[in-house]
Coordinates of C-alpha atoms in Angstrom, one line a residue:
M12 CA 23.3 35.4 -9.1
D13 CA 26.6 34.1 -7.6
D14 CA 28.2 30.8 -8.6
A15 CA 26.9 29.0 -5.5
G16 CA 23.3 30.1 -6.2
S17 CA 23.7 29.2 -9.9
Q18 CA 25.0 25.7 -8.9
S19 CA 22.1 25.2 -6.4
H20 CA 19.5 26.3 -9.0
H21 CA 20.9 24.0 -11.6
S22 CA 21.0 21.1 -9.1
E23 CA 17.3 21.5 -8.5
K24 CA 16.5 21.6 -12.2
E25 CA 17.9 18.0 -12.4
F26 CA 14.9 16.8 -10.3
Y27 CA 12.2 19.1 -11.6
I28 CA 9.1 17.8 -13.5
P29 CA 7.0 20.3 -15.4
N30 CA 3.2 20.5 -14.9
Y31 CA 2.1 19.1 -18.2
I32 CA 3.7 15.7 -17.3
L33 CA 1.9 15.7 -13.9
L34 CA -1.4 17.2 -14.9
S35 CA -3.4 16.0 -17.9
D36 CA -5.2 19.3 -18.4
A37 CA -2.0 21.4 -18.3
A38 CA -0.7 23.0 -21.5
V39 CA 2.3 21.3 -23.1
E40 CA 5.5 23.1 -22.4
S41 CA 8.4 23.4 -24.8
T42 CA 11.7 22.6 -23.0
S43 CA 15.1 21.5 -24.2
F44 CA 16.5 20.6 -20.8
V45 CA 15.8 17.0 -19.7
P46 CA 16.4 16.5 -15.9
E47 CA 18.9 13.8 -15.1
C48 CA 16.8 12.5 -12.1
P49 CA 13.2 13.5 -12.2
V50 CA 11.5 12.5 -8.9
L51 CA 8.0 12.0 -7.5
V52 CA 8.1 12.7 -3.7
F53 CA 5.6 11.0 -1.3
I54 CA 5.6 12.2 2.3
N55 CA 3.7 10.9 5.3
S56 CA 3.2 14.4 6.9
K57 CA 2.2 12.7 10.2
S58 CA 5.5 10.7 10.6
G59 CA 8.3 11.8 12.8
G60 CA 6.4 14.3 14.9
Q61 CA 6.6 17.6 13.0
L62 CA 9.4 16.4 10.7
G63 CA 7.0 15.0 8.0
G64 CA 5.1 18.3 7.7
N65 CA 8.4 20.3 7.6
L66 CA 9.8 18.0 5.0
L67 CA 6.7 18.5 2.9
I68 CA 7.1 22.3 3.0
T69 CA 10.8 22.1 2.0
Y70 CA 10.4 19.8 -0.9
R71 CA 7.5 21.9 -2.3
G72 CA 9.7 25.0 -2.0
L73 CA 12.6 23.4 -3.9
L74 CA 10.6 21.5 -6.6
N75 CA 7.3 21.8 -8.5
K76 CA 4.7 21.5 -5.7
N77 CA 2.7 19.2 -8.0
Q78 CA 5.4 16.6 -7.9
V79 CA 5.4 16.4 -4.1
F80 CA 2.4 14.6 -2.5
D81 CA 1.1 14.5 1.1
L82 CA 0.0 10.9 1.7
G83 CA -2.5 12.2 4.2
K84 CA -4.4 13.7 1.4
E85 CA -3.6 11.7 -1.8
A86 CA -3.3 7.9 -2.1
P87 CA -0.2 6.8 -4.1
D88 CA -2.1 4.4 -6.3
K89 CA -4.3 7.2 -7.6
V90 CA -1.4 9.5 -8.1
L91 CA 0.8 7.0 -9.9
S92 CA -2.1 5.8 -12.1
R93 CA -2.9 9.3 -13.1
I94 CA 0.7 10.3 -14.0
Y95 CA 1.5 7.1 -15.8
I96 CA -1.7 7.3 -17.9
N97 CA -0.7 10.9 -18.8
L98 CA 2.8 9.7 -19.7
E99 CA 1.5 7.0 -22.0
R100 CA -0.8 9.5 -23.7
L101 CA 2.1 11.9 -24.3
K102 CA 4.4 9.2 -25.5
L103 CA 1.7 8.0 -28.1
S104 CA 1.6 11.6 -29.4
G105 CA 5.3 11.5 -30.0
D106 CA 6.5 13.4 -27.0
E107 CA 10.1 12.4 -26.6
Y108 CA 10.5 14.5 -23.4
A109 CA 7.8 12.4 -21.7
T110 CA 9.6 9.2 -22.8
E111 CA 12.8 10.4 -21.2
I112 CA 11.0 11.5 -18.0
Q113 CA 9.5 8.0 -17.6
K114 CA 12.8 6.3 -18.3
R115 CA 14.6 8.3 -15.7
L116 CA 11.9 8.7 -13.1
R117 CA 12.7 7.9 -9.5
I118 CA 10.5 7.9 -6.3
I119 CA 11.3 9.3 -2.9
V120 CA 9.1 8.2 0.0
A121 CA 9.4 9.7 3.5
G122 CA 7.8 7.9 6.4
G123 CA 8.1 4.8 8.6
D124 CA 8.5 1.3 7.2
G125 CA 4.7 1.0 7.0
T126 CA 4.6 4.0 4.7
A127 CA 7.4 2.7 2.5
S128 CA 5.7 -0.8 2.3
W129 CA 2.5 0.9 1.2
L130 CA 4.3 2.6 -1.8
L131 CA 6.2 -0.6 -2.7
G132 CA 3.0 -2.6 -2.7
V133 CA 1.2 0.0 -5.0
I134 CA 4.1 0.0 -7.5
S135 CA 4.2 -3.8 -7.5
D136 CA 0.5 -4.0 -8.1
L137 CA 0.3 -1.4 -10.9
K138 CA 2.6 -3.6 -13.0
L139 CA 4.1 -0.5 -14.8
S140 CA 6.1 -1.0 -17.9
H141 CA 9.0 0.9 -16.4
P142 CA 8.4 0.7 -12.6
P143 CA 10.4 3.5 -10.9
P144 CA 13.0 2.6 -8.2
V145 CA 12.4 3.8 -4.7
A146 CA 14.5 5.7 -2.2
T147 CA 13.3 5.8 1.4
V148 CA 13.7 8.7 3.9
P149 CA 13.8 7.4 7.5
L150 CA 11.0 9.1 9.4
G151 CA 9.8 6.2 11.6
T152 CA 11.1 4.5 14.8
G153 CA 12.7 1.4 13.3
N154 CA 13.5 2.5 9.8
N155 CA 14.7 -0.9 8.7
L156 CA 14.0 -0.3 5.0
P157 CA 16.0 2.9 4.7
F158 CA 18.9 1.4 6.8
S159 CA 19.0 -1.7 4.7
F160 CA 19.7 0.3 1.5
G161 CA 22.1 2.9 2.9
W162 CA 19.7 5.8 3.7
G163 CA 20.4 5.7 7.4
K164 CA 18.1 5.1 10.4
K165 CA 18.1 8.6 12.0
N166 CA 15.4 11.1 11.2
P167 CA 16.8 13.5 8.6
G168 CA 17.2 17.2 8.5
T169 CA 14.3 19.1 6.9
D170 CA 16.2 22.3 5.9
P171 CA 16.8 23.0 2.2
Q172 CA 20.5 22.0 2.4
S173 CA 19.7 18.6 3.9
V174 CA 17.0 17.9 1.3
R175 CA 19.3 18.9 -1.6
S176 CA 22.0 16.6 -0.2
F177 CA 19.5 13.7 0.0
M178 CA 18.3 14.3 -3.6
S179 CA 21.9 14.4 -4.8
K180 CA 22.3 10.9 -3.2
V181 CA 19.2 9.7 -5.0
M182 CA 20.6 10.8 -8.3
K183 CA 23.8 8.8 -7.7
A184 CA 22.1 5.8 -6.1
K185 CA 22.2 2.4 -7.9
E186 CA 19.2 0.2 -8.5
M187 CA 18.7 -3.1 -6.7
K188 CA 15.9 -5.6 -6.8
I189 CA 14.1 -6.7 -3.6
D190 CA 12.0 -9.8 -3.0
S191 CA 8.4 -9.4 -1.8
W192 CA 6.5 -12.1 0.1
H193 CA 2.9 -13.2 0.2
I194 CA 1.3 -14.4 3.5
I195 CA -1.9 -16.3 3.9
M196 CA -3.6 -17.4 7.1
R197 CA -6.5 -19.9 7.0
M198 CA -8.7 -21.4 9.8
R199 CA -12.0 -23.1 10.1
V200 CA -14.8 -20.9 11.4
P201 CA -14.8 -21.4 15.1
E202 CA -17.9 -22.8 16.9
E203 CA -17.8 -19.7 19.1
G204 CA -15.9 -16.4 19.3
A205 CA -14.1 -14.6 16.5
C206 CA -10.7 -15.1 14.9
D207 CA -10.2 -11.8 13.2
P208 CA -6.8 -10.1 14.0
I209 CA -7.1 -7.7 17.0
A210 CA -5.5 -4.2 16.7
P211 CA -3.3 -3.0 19.6
V212 CA -6.2 -0.6 20.7
P213 CA -9.4 -2.0 19.2
E214 CA -11.4 1.2 19.6
L215 CA -8.9 3.1 17.5
D216 CA -8.1 2.7 13.8
L217 CA -6.4 -0.5 12.9
P218 CA -2.6 -0.3 12.3
H219 CA -1.3 -0.6 8.7
S220 CA -0.7 -4.3 8.9
M221 CA -4.4 -4.9 9.6
H222 CA -5.1 -3.5 6.1
A223 CA -2.2 -5.2 4.6
F224 CA -3.4 -8.4 6.2
H225 CA -7.1 -8.8 5.7
R226 CA -9.9 -11.3 5.2
V227 CA -10.3 -12.4 1.6
S228 CA -13.6 -12.0 -0.2
R229 CA -15.9 -14.8 -1.3
T230 CA -14.8 -14.3 -4.9
D231 CA -11.1 -14.6 -4.1
S232 CA -9.4 -17.8 -5.4
L233 CA -8.0 -18.5 -1.9
N234 CA -11.5 -18.5 -0.3
K235 CA -12.5 -21.9 1.2
E236 CA -16.1 -22.7 2.3
G237 CA -16.3 -22.9 6.0
C238 CA -13.0 -21.2 6.6
H239 CA -11.8 -17.7 7.4
T240 CA -8.9 -16.8 5.1
F241 CA -6.7 -13.8 5.5
R242 CA -3.9 -12.6 3.1
G243 CA -1.3 -9.9 2.9
G244 CA 2.2 -9.1 1.9
F245 CA 5.5 -7.8 3.3
W246 CA 9.0 -6.7 2.3
N247 CA 11.1 -6.8 5.5
Y248 CA 9.9 -9.4 7.9
F249 CA 7.1 -11.5 9.5
S250 CA 7.6 -12.4 13.2
M251 CA 5.6 -14.3 15.7
G252 CA 5.9 -14.7 19.5
M253 CA 7.4 -12.6 22.3
D254 CA 9.0 -9.8 20.2
A255 CA 5.6 -9.2 18.5
Q256 CA 3.9 -9.1 22.0
V257 CA 6.3 -6.3 23.1
S258 CA 5.7 -4.4 19.8
Y259 CA 1.9 -4.8 20.4
A260 CA 2.3 -3.2 23.9
F261 CA 4.4 -0.4 22.4
H262 CA 1.8 0.4 19.7
S263 CA -1.0 0.3 22.3
E264 CA 0.8 2.8 24.4
R265 CA 1.6 5.1 21.4
K266 CA -2.0 5.1 20.1
L267 CA -3.4 5.8 23.6
H268 CA -0.8 8.6 24.3
P269 CA 0.5 10.0 21.0
E270 CA 1.7 13.1 22.7
K271 CA 4.4 11.1 24.4
F272 CA 5.8 9.8 21.1
K273 CA 7.1 12.8 19.1
N274 CA 10.8 12.0 19.5
Q275 CA 12.7 9.1 18.0
L276 CA 15.0 8.6 21.0
V277 CA 12.1 8.8 23.4
N278 CA 10.2 6.2 21.3
Q279 CA 13.2 3.9 21.4
G280 CA 13.6 4.3 25.2
T281 CA 9.9 3.5 25.8
Y282 CA 10.3 0.4 23.6
A283 CA 13.3 -0.7 25.7
K284 CA 11.3 -0.3 29.0
L285 CA 8.5 -2.4 27.6
V286 CA 10.9 -5.2 26.8
S287 CA 11.5 -5.4 30.5
T288 CA 8.0 -4.9 31.7
Q289 CA 6.6 -7.5 29.3
G290 CA 9.0 -10.1 30.8
W291 CA 11.1 -10.6 27.7
F292 CA 14.3 -10.7 29.8
L293 CA 12.8 -13.2 32.2
A294 CA 10.9 -15.1 29.6
S295 CA 11.6 -18.6 31.1
L296 CA 9.9 -17.4 34.4
M297 CA 7.2 -15.0 33.1
H298 CA 6.4 -16.3 29.6
P299 CA 4.0 -19.3 29.4
S300 CA 5.8 -22.3 27.8
S301 CA 2.7 -22.9 25.8
R302 CA 3.6 -19.9 23.7
N303 CA 7.0 -21.3 22.8
I304 CA 7.0 -21.7 19.0
A305 CA 7.5 -25.5 19.0
Q306 CA 4.5 -26.0 21.4
L307 CA 2.4 -23.6 19.4
A308 CA 2.9 -25.0 15.9
K309 CA 4.6 -27.4 13.6
V310 CA 6.8 -25.6 11.2
K311 CA 7.5 -26.8 7.6
V312 CA 9.8 -25.3 5.0
M313 CA 10.2 -25.7 1.3
K314 CA 13.8 -25.5 0.2
R315 CA 13.2 -27.0 -3.2
P316 CA 10.1 -26.5 -5.3
G317 CA 7.4 -29.0 -4.4
H318 CA 9.2 -30.5 -1.4
W319 CA 8.0 -29.7 2.1
E320 CA 10.1 -30.8 5.1
D321 CA 9.6 -30.5 8.8
L322 CA 11.7 -27.8 10.5
E323 CA 13.1 -28.6 13.9
V324 CA 12.6 -25.7 16.2
P325 CA 14.3 -25.9 19.6
S326 CA 11.8 -26.0 22.4
S327 CA 13.3 -22.9 24.1
I328 CA 12.5 -20.6 21.1
R329 CA 9.9 -18.0 22.0
S330 CA 10.1 -15.8 19.0
I331 CA 10.6 -16.6 15.3
I332 CA 11.4 -14.2 12.5
C333 CA 11.1 -14.7 8.8
L334 CA 13.5 -12.1 7.5
N335 CA 13.8 -10.7 4.0
L336 CA 16.2 -7.8 4.7
P337 CA 19.4 -7.7 6.8
S338 CA 17.8 -5.2 9.3
F339 CA 15.5 -5.8 12.2
S340 CA 14.4 -3.7 15.2
G341 CA 16.2 -0.6 13.9
G342 CA 19.3 -2.0 12.2
L343 CA 20.1 -5.3 13.9
N344 CA 21.0 -8.3 11.7
P345 CA 19.6 -11.5 13.2
W346 CA 21.0 -13.8 10.5
G347 CA 24.5 -12.4 10.2
T348 CA 26.9 -14.1 7.7
P349 CA 27.4 -17.8 8.1
N350 CA 31.0 -18.9 7.9
Q351 CA 32.3 -21.4 5.3
K352 CA 31.8 -24.4 7.5
K353 CA 28.1 -23.5 8.2
S354 CA 27.6 -22.8 4.5
R355 CA 29.0 -26.2 3.6
D356 CA 27.4 -28.3 6.3
R357 CA 24.0 -26.7 6.5
D358 CA 23.8 -25.1 3.0
L359 CA 23.4 -21.6 4.6
T360 CA 24.4 -18.4 2.7
A361 CA 24.6 -14.7 3.2
P362 CA 21.2 -13.0 3.3
Y363 CA 20.7 -11.9 -0.2
V364 CA 17.6 -9.7 -0.8
D365 CA 16.8 -10.9 -4.3
D366 CA 17.4 -14.7 -4.2
G367 CA 13.8 -15.8 -3.6
L368 CA 14.8 -17.1 -0.1
I369 CA 13.7 -16.0 3.3
E370 CA 15.9 -16.3 6.4
V371 CA 14.2 -18.0 9.4
V372 CA 15.7 -17.1 12.8
G373 CA 14.7 -17.9 16.4
F374 CA 15.3 -16.2 19.7
R375 CA 14.9 -17.5 23.3
D376 CA 14.5 -14.2 25.1
A377 CA 15.8 -10.6 25.2
W378 CA 19.2 -11.8 26.6
H379 CA 19.6 -13.9 23.5
G380 CA 18.6 -10.9 21.4
L381 CA 21.4 -8.8 23.0
V382 CA 24.0 -11.0 21.1
L383 CA 23.0 -9.0 18.0
L384 CA 24.8 -6.0 19.6
A385 CA 28.1 -7.9 19.5
P386 CA 30.3 -8.2 16.4
K387 CA 29.2 -11.1 14.3
G388 CA 26.3 -11.8 16.8
H389 CA 23.2 -13.6 15.4
G390 CA 20.1 -15.5 16.5
T391 CA 19.5 -19.2 16.1
R392 CA 19.7 -19.8 12.3
L393 CA 16.9 -22.3 11.5
A394 CA 16.6 -22.3 7.7
Q395 CA 16.5 -20.5 4.4
A396 CA 13.5 -21.4 2.3
H397 CA 11.3 -20.4 -0.6
R398 CA 8.3 -21.0 1.5
I399 CA 7.5 -21.6 5.2
R400 CA 4.3 -22.9 6.8
F401 CA 3.1 -22.8 10.4
E402 CA 0.4 -25.4 11.3
F403 CA -0.9 -24.6 14.8
H404 CA -1.5 -27.4 17.3
K405 CA -5.1 -27.9 18.5
G406 CA -5.8 -26.0 21.7
A407 CA -2.1 -25.0 22.1
A408 CA -3.1 -21.4 23.2
E409 CA -6.0 -19.0 23.0
S410 CA -4.0 -16.5 21.0
T411 CA -0.5 -15.5 19.8
Y412 CA 1.1 -12.3 18.6
M413 CA 2.2 -11.6 15.1
R414 CA 3.9 -8.7 13.3
I415 CA 4.5 -7.6 9.7
D416 CA 7.1 -5.0 8.9
G417 CA 6.8 -3.5 12.4
E418 CA 3.0 -3.5 12.7
P419 CA 1.7 -6.0 15.3
W420 CA -1.6 -7.7 16.1
K421 CA -3.0 -10.2 18.5
Q422 CA -4.2 -13.3 16.7
P423 CA -6.9 -15.4 18.4
L424 CA -6.6 -19.2 17.8
P425 CA -9.7 -21.4 17.9
V426 CA -9.3 -23.9 20.7
N427 CA -11.5 -26.6 19.1
D428 CA -9.6 -26.9 15.8
D429 CA -6.1 -27.7 14.7
T430 CA -6.3 -26.5 11.1
V431 CA -4.9 -23.0 11.6
V432 CA -2.3 -22.5 9.0
V433 CA 0.0 -19.5 8.1
E434 CA 2.0 -19.8 4.9
I435 CA 4.6 -17.4 3.5
S436 CA 5.7 -17.7 -0.1
H437 CA 7.6 -15.6 -2.7
L438 CA 5.5 -13.1 -4.6
G439 CA 7.7 -11.0 -6.9
Q440 CA 10.2 -8.2 -6.9
V441 CA 10.4 -4.4 -7.0
N442 CA 13.2 -1.9 -7.6
M443 CA 14.9 -0.1 -4.7
L444 CA 17.6 2.6 -4.8
A445 CA 20.8 1.8 -2.8
A446 CA 23.0 4.5 -1.5
P447 CA 26.7 4.1 -0.5
G448 CA 26.9 2.1 2.7
C449 CA 24.1 -0.2 1.6
I450 CA 24.2 -3.4 3.7
S451 CA 21.8 -5.3 1.5
K452 CA 23.5 -7.8 -0.9
S453 CA 22.3 -8.9 -4.3
V454 CA 22.9 -12.5 -5.5
Y455 CA 23.8 -11.0 -8.9
D456 CA 26.3 -8.5 -7.6
P457 CA 29.9 -9.5 -8.3
S458 CA 31.0 -7.6 -5.2
S459 CA 28.9 -9.9 -2.9
P460 CA 31.2 -12.3 -0.9
S461 CA 29.6 -15.5 -2.5
H462 CA 26.9 -16.5 -4.9
R463 CA 24.0 -18.9 -4.7
Q464 CA 22.9 -20.5 -8.0
Q465 CA 19.2 -20.6 -8.6
D466 CA 17.6 -24.0 -8.2
D467 CA 17.3 -25.6 -11.6
D468 CA 14.5 -27.9 -10.5
S469 CA 11.4 -26.8 -12.4
A470 CA 8.2 -26.4 -10.3
S471 CA 5.3 -28.8 -10.7
E472 CA 2.3 -27.7 -12.8
Q473 CA 0.4 -27.2 -9.6
D474 CA 3.1 -25.0 -8.1
E475 CA 3.1 -22.9 -11.3
E476 CA -0.6 -22.5 -11.0
E477 CA -0.3 -21.5 -7.3
L478 CA 2.4 -19.0 -8.2
E479 CA 0.3 -17.4 -10.8
E480 CA -2.6 -17.1 -8.3
R481 CA -0.2 -15.4 -5.9
R482 CA 1.0 -13.0 -8.6
K483 CA -2.5 -11.9 -9.2
F484 CA -2.7 -10.9 -5.6
G485 CA -3.4 -7.1 -5.6
A486 CA -0.7 -5.5 -3.5
A487 CA -2.3 -2.1 -4.0
D488 CA -5.4 -3.4 -2.3
T489 CA -3.6 -4.8 0.6
F490 CA -1.1 -2.0 1.2
K491 CA -3.7 0.7 0.4
L492 CA -5.5 2.4 3.3
P493 CA -9.2 2.9 3.1
A494 CA -10.5 6.4 2.9
D495 CA -11.7 6.5 6.5
V496 CA -8.3 5.6 8.0
D497 CA -6.3 8.3 9.7
I498 CA -2.8 8.5 8.2
S499 CA -1.4 9.2 11.7
Q500 CA -2.0 5.6 12.6
L501 CA 0.7 4.6 10.1
S502 CA 4.2 4.2 11.3

């Protein structure tokens, strides 16, 4: 074998995991070589047209096929549970190799933002002693998660050389924490009609967010007699208003005519057309003022534990975004970086991804959104908060549009009641892998331009109890797809 082939072979050994680590019934293998970066690879084979399937073939050709999983056939919670139970068993038997594998383990997930969120939710819920950090391969349309952490937003090459190059970056990547957010929506049972979220095309499978955002059971601590309560979680953003309505139209079209959506550029072009046809550029003429955020709901934020305050939302704002990462709609940064005067006068900081704060940004219309294409362009910065609450006005509208991490739905609003509440609060953190060029900033990273000290005010006893209830929230259940759901409906 020549030197180039030897180098390539050695490189792949650095990521290889033997069968006895992955399969409980496999014979223990004696090996002296410990890979520097053992990986588990999860691929949505239906993402990116044919790219997902091609990527699956390439990874299985380079690594042990048993460490590469097709999410269309195996759910990640079952895979990770099985492997970690086996690792613990081996460690208890004194297997030092298994201990090193667990310590060095990293995860690669290939798919859209919905797929990546699913994996992050499962890892969060399993509460592993050494939760593995995650690298994301951009296979979707928006790819906000991969872009935020330096993995790019263009669909990758699926040939062996491209995959080797990506794995090499995974080996060198640094770990970074990312906040996760819990969302709850509660409303009284309407006198007539239903208030369950409506998928873009009701007769088809619900999109991922409809499983991430679902009605709670009667045994759930958040259940209230006489009310419908829904709960879910997200990593990137929650949005409401006109942008979610356009996204809803796009998902409807894609689900009805999937054959037209096999190319990333075509998808983005179709999205741009829908922005025009949905009236987002002429929102003041074509968009009912009753759907402007201020007329729909009263908005409250919690900047300090236990202290709610009203948030003034300009009457012209038609779309509001609660943003965790510095990437929205395929790489745009609605928050930007406030200058020193804004930081001093309004207590606004750079958008750190691990500071327990969510950025709240408003937009008037698509023209307003175009400022994001300009250097230092940003939306209307409304607040940074630990929690945000929307209290909908009685009879303000029959429905509104909402979106979690790119997945939209239409939300009916009872006309006879004013107790519809949506509340977002901090849930916890998971580990991401950041590649060179990562645009996300950590509050603990000395290279970040400024630092925000954690609030020293201790939460009230009630707040601590509520926090504990939210931490019990099973992310694996909310991000997990039921067995009868087609993986192709995921982004």
